[in-house]
mmCIF file of C-alpha atoms and ligand atoms in Angstrom:
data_model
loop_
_atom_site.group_PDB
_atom_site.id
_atom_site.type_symbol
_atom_site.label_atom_id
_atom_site.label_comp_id
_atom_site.label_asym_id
_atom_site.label_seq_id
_atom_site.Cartn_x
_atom_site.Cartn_y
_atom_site.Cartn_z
ATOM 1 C CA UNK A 1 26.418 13.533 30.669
ATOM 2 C CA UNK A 2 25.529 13.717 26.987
ATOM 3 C CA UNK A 3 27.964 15.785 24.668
ATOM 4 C CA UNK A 4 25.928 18.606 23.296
ATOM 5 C CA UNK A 5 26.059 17.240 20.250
ATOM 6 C CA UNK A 6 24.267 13.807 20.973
ATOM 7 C CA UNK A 7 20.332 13.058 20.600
ATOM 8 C CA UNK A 8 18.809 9.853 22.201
ATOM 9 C CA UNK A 9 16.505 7.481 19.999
ATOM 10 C CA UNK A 10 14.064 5.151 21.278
ATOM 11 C CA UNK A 11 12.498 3.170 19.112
ATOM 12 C CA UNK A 12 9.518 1.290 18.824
ATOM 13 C CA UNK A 13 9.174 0.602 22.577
ATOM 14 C CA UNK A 14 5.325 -0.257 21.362
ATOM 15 C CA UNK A 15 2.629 -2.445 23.684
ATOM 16 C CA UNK A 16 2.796 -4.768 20.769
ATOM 17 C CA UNK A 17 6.618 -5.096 20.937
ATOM 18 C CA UNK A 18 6.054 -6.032 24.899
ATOM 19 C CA UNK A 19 5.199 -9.494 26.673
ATOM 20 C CA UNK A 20 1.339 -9.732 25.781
ATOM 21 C CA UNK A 21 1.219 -7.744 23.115
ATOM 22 C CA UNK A 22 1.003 -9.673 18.677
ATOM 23 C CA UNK A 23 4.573 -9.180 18.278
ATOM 24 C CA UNK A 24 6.212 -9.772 21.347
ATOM 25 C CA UNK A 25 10.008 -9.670 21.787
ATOM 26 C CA UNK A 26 10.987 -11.404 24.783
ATOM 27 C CA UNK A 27 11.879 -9.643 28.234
ATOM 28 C CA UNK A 28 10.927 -6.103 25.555
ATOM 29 C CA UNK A 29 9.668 -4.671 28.494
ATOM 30 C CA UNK A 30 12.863 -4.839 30.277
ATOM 31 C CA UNK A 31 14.570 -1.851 28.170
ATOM 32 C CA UNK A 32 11.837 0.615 29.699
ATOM 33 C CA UNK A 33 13.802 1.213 32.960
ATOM 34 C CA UNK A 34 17.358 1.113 31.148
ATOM 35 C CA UNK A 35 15.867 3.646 28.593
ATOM 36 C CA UNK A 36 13.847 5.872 30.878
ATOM 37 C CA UNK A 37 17.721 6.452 32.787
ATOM 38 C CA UNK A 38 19.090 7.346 29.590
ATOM 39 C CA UNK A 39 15.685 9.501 28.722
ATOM 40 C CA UNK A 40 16.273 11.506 32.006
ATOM 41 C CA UNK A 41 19.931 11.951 31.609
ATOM 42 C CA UNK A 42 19.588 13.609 27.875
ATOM 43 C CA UNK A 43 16.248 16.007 29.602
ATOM 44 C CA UNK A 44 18.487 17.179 32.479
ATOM 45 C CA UNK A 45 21.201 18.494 30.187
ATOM 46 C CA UNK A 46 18.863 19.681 27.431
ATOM 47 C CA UNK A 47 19.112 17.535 24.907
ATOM 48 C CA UNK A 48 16.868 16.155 22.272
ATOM 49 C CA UNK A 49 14.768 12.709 23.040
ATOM 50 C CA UNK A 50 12.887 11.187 19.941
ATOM 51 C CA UNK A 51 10.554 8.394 19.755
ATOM 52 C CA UNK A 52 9.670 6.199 16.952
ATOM 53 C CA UNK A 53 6.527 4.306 16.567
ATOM 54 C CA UNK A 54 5.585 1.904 14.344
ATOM 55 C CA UNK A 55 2.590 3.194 12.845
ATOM 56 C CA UNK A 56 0.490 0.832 10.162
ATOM 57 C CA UNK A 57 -3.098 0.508 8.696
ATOM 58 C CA UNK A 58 -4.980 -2.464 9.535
ATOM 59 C CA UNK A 59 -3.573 -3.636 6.282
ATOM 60 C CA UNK A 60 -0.294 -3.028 6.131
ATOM 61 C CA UNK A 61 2.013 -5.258 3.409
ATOM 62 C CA UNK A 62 4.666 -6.543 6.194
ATOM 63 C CA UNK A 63 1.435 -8.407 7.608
ATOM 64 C CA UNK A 64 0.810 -12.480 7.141
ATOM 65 C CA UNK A 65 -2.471 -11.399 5.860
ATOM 66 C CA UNK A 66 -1.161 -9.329 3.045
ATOM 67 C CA UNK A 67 1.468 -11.707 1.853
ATOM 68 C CA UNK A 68 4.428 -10.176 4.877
ATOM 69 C CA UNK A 69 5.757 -12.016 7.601
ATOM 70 C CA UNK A 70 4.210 -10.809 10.778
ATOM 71 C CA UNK A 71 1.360 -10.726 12.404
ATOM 72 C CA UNK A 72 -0.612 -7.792 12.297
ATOM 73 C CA UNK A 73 0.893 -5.373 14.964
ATOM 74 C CA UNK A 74 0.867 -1.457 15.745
ATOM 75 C CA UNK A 75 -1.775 -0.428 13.983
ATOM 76 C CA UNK A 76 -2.375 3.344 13.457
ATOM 77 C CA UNK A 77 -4.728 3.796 17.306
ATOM 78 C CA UNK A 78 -4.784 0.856 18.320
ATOM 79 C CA UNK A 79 -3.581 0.105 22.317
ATOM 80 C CA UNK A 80 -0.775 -2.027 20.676
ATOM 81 C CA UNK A 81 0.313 0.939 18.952
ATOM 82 C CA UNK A 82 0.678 2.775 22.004
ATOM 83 C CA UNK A 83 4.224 3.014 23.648
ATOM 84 C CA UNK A 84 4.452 1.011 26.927
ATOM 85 C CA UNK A 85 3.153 2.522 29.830
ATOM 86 C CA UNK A 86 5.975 3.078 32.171
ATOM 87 C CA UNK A 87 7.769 4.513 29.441
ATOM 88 C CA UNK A 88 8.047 8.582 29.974
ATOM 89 C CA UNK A 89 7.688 10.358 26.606
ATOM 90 C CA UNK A 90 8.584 13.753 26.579
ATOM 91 C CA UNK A 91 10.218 14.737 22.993
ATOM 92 C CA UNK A 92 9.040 14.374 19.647
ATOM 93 C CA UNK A 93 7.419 10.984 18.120
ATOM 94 C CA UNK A 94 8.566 10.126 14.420
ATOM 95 C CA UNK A 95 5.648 7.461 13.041
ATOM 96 C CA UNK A 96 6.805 4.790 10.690
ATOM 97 C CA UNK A 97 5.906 2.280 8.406
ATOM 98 C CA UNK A 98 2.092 4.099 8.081
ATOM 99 C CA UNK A 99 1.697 3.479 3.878
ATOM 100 C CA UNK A 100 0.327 0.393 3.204
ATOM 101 C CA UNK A 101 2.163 -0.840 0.617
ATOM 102 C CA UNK A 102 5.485 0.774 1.846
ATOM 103 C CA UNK A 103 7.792 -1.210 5.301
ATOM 104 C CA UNK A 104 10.113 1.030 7.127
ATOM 105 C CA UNK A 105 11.925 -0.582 9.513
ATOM 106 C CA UNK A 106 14.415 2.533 10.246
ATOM 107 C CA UNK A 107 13.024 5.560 12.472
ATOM 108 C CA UNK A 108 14.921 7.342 9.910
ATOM 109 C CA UNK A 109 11.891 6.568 7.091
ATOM 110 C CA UNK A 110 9.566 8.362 9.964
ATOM 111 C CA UNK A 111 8.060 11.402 9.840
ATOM 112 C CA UNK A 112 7.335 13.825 12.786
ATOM 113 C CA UNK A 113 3.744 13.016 14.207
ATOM 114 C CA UNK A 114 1.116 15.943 13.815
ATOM 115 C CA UNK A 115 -1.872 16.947 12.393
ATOM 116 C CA UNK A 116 -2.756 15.889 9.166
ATOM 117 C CA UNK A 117 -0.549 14.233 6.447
ATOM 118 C CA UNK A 118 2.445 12.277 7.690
ATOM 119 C CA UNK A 119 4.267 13.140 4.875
ATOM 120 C CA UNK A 120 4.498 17.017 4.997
ATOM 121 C CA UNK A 121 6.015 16.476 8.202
ATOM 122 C CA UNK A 122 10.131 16.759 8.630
ATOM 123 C CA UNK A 123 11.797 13.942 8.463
ATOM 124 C CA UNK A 124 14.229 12.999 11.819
ATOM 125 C CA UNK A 125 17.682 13.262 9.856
ATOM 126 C CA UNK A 126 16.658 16.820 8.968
ATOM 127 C CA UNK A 127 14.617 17.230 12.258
ATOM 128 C CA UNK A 128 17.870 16.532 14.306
ATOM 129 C CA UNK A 129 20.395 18.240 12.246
ATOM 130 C CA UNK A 130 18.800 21.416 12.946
ATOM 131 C CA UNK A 131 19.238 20.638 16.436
ATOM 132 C CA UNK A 132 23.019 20.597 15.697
ATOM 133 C CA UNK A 133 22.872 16.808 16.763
ATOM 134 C CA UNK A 134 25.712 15.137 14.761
ATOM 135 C CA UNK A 135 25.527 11.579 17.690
ATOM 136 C CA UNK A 136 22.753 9.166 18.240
ATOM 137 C CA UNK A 137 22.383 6.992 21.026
ATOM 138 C CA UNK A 138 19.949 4.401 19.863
ATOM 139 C CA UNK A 139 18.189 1.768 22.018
ATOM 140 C CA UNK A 140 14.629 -0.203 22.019
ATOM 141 C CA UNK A 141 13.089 -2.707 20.001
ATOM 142 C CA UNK A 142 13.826 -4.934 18.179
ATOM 143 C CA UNK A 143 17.674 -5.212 18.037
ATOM 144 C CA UNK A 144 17.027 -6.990 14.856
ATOM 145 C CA UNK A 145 14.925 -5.143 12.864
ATOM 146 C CA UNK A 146 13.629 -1.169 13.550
ATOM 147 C CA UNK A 147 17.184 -0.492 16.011
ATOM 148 C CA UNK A 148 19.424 -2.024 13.092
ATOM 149 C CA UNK A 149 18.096 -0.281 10.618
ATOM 150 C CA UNK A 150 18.126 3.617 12.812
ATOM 151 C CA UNK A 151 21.827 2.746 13.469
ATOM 152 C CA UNK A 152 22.748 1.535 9.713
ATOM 153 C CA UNK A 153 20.817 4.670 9.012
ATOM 154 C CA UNK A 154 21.870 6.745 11.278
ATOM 155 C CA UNK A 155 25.397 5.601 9.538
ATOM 156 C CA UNK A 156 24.584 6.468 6.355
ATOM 157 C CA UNK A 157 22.958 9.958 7.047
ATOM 158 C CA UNK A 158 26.269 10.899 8.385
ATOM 159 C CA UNK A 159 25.595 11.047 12.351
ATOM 160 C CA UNK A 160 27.842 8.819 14.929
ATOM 161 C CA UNK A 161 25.782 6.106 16.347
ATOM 162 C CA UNK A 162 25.927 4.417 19.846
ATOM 163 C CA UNK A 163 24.002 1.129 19.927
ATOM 164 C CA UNK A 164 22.490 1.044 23.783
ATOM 165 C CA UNK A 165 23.182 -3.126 23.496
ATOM 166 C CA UNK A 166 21.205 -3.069 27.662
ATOM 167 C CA UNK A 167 18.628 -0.857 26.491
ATOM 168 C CA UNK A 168 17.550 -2.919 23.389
ATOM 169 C CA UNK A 169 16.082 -6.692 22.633
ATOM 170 C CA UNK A 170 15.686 -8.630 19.723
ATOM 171 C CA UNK A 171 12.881 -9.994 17.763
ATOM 172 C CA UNK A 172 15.355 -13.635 16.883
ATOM 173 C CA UNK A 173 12.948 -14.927 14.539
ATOM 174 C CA UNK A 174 16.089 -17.213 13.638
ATOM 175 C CA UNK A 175 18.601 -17.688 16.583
ATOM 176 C CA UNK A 176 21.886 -15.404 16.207
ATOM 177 C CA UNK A 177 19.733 -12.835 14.536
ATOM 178 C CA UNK A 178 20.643 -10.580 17.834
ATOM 179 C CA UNK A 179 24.492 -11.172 17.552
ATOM 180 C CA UNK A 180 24.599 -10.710 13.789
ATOM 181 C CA UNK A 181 22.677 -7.465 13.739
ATOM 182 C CA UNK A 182 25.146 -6.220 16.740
ATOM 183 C CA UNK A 183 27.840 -7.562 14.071
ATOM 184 C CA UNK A 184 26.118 -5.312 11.109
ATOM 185 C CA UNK A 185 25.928 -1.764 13.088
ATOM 186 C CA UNK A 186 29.600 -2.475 14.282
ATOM 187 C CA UNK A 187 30.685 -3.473 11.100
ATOM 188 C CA UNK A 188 29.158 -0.290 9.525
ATOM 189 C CA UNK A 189 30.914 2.330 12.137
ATOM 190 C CA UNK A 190 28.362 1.918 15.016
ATOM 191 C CA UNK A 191 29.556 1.758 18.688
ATOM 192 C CA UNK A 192 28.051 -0.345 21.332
ATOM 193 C CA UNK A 193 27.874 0.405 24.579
ATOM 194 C CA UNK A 194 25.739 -1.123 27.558
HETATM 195 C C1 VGL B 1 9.597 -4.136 14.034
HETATM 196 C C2 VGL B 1 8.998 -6.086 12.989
HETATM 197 C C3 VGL B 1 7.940 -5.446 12.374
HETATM 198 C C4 VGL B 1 10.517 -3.438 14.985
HETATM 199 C C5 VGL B 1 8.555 -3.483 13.422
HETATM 200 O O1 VGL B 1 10.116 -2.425 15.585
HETATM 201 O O2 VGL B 1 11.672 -3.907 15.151
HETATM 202 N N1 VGL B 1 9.818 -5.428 13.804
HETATM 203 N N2 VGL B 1 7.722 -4.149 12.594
HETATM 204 ZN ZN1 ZN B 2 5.943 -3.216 11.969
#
């Protein structure tokens, strides 16, 4: 059961982030039936589930294109953009990473998807605090990159944060990457479970 405190963060599980899709992580697909167990515990007992999504124009500055490092991936309604299919979504989506000259690897840079302009939307650290939520559990992909960066944040804004190390994969664009990011959220207060 999750304390009544706790929120649940799944990030960037993305078509894109999956085998088949322009930034694959490998076996990324496998954290949809960890997650969706975790996603279904927090609905029973009432408590919040958030999304992120990576969320860029078709010329967004992390891309090769525009001088970045990866491929172009997630853009703003495109399939690869969507979140993977077996995935059940229920709770709110925070979209990232949608200025074009601005990365955001953290959900914690997202802003709550809705009509009109992203960025009159709330933001999730105020989004959850008025939920009372004062614990993350975070899990999804990559380990490396967008989950880091939600725990480091989720760190710095003040909230406990529980790294879901069976319920995430990493991007290992340099082998070790995985380990030493698990290193980085530990180091900063993060727990790891899974
Ligand atoms: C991510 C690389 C580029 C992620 C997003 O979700 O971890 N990685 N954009
Ligand atoms: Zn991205």
């Amino acid at each position: 059961m999750p304390e009544p405190d706790a929120a649940l963060i799944v990030v960037d599980v993305q078509n894109d982030f999956c085998p088949g899709g322009a930034l694959a992580v490998t076996d990324g697909d496998a954290v949809v039936p960890v997650l969706n167990d975790w996603i279904r515990r927090f609905a029973a007992a009432g408590r919040p589930v958030v999304y992120t999504q990576d969320w860029h124009p078709e010329d967004h500055c992390s891309f090769k294109e525009q001088g970045g490092i990866w491929p172009v991936h997630c853009v703003q309604g495109s399939p690869g953009a969507d979140f993977h299919k077996d995935l059940v979504v229920q709770g709110a989506v925070f979209r990232k990473a949608f200025a074009r000259d601005k990365e955001g690897y953290s959900g914690f840079d997202g802003r709550l998807s809705g009509e009109g302009d992203l960025t009159a939307q709330p933001d999730l650290a105020s989004w959850l605090r008025a939920r009372g939520v004062r614990k993350v559990y975070v899990g999804g992909l990559a380990t490396d990159y967008c989950v880091r960066a939600t725990v480091l944040d989720a760190v710095r804004h003040g909230f406990q944060a529980v790294l879901i190390r069976s319920g995430s994969r990493a991007v290992n664009v340099s082998p070790g990457d995985e380990e030493k990011a698990v290193a980085d959220m530990q180091a900063a207060g993060a727990a790891v479970i899974g």
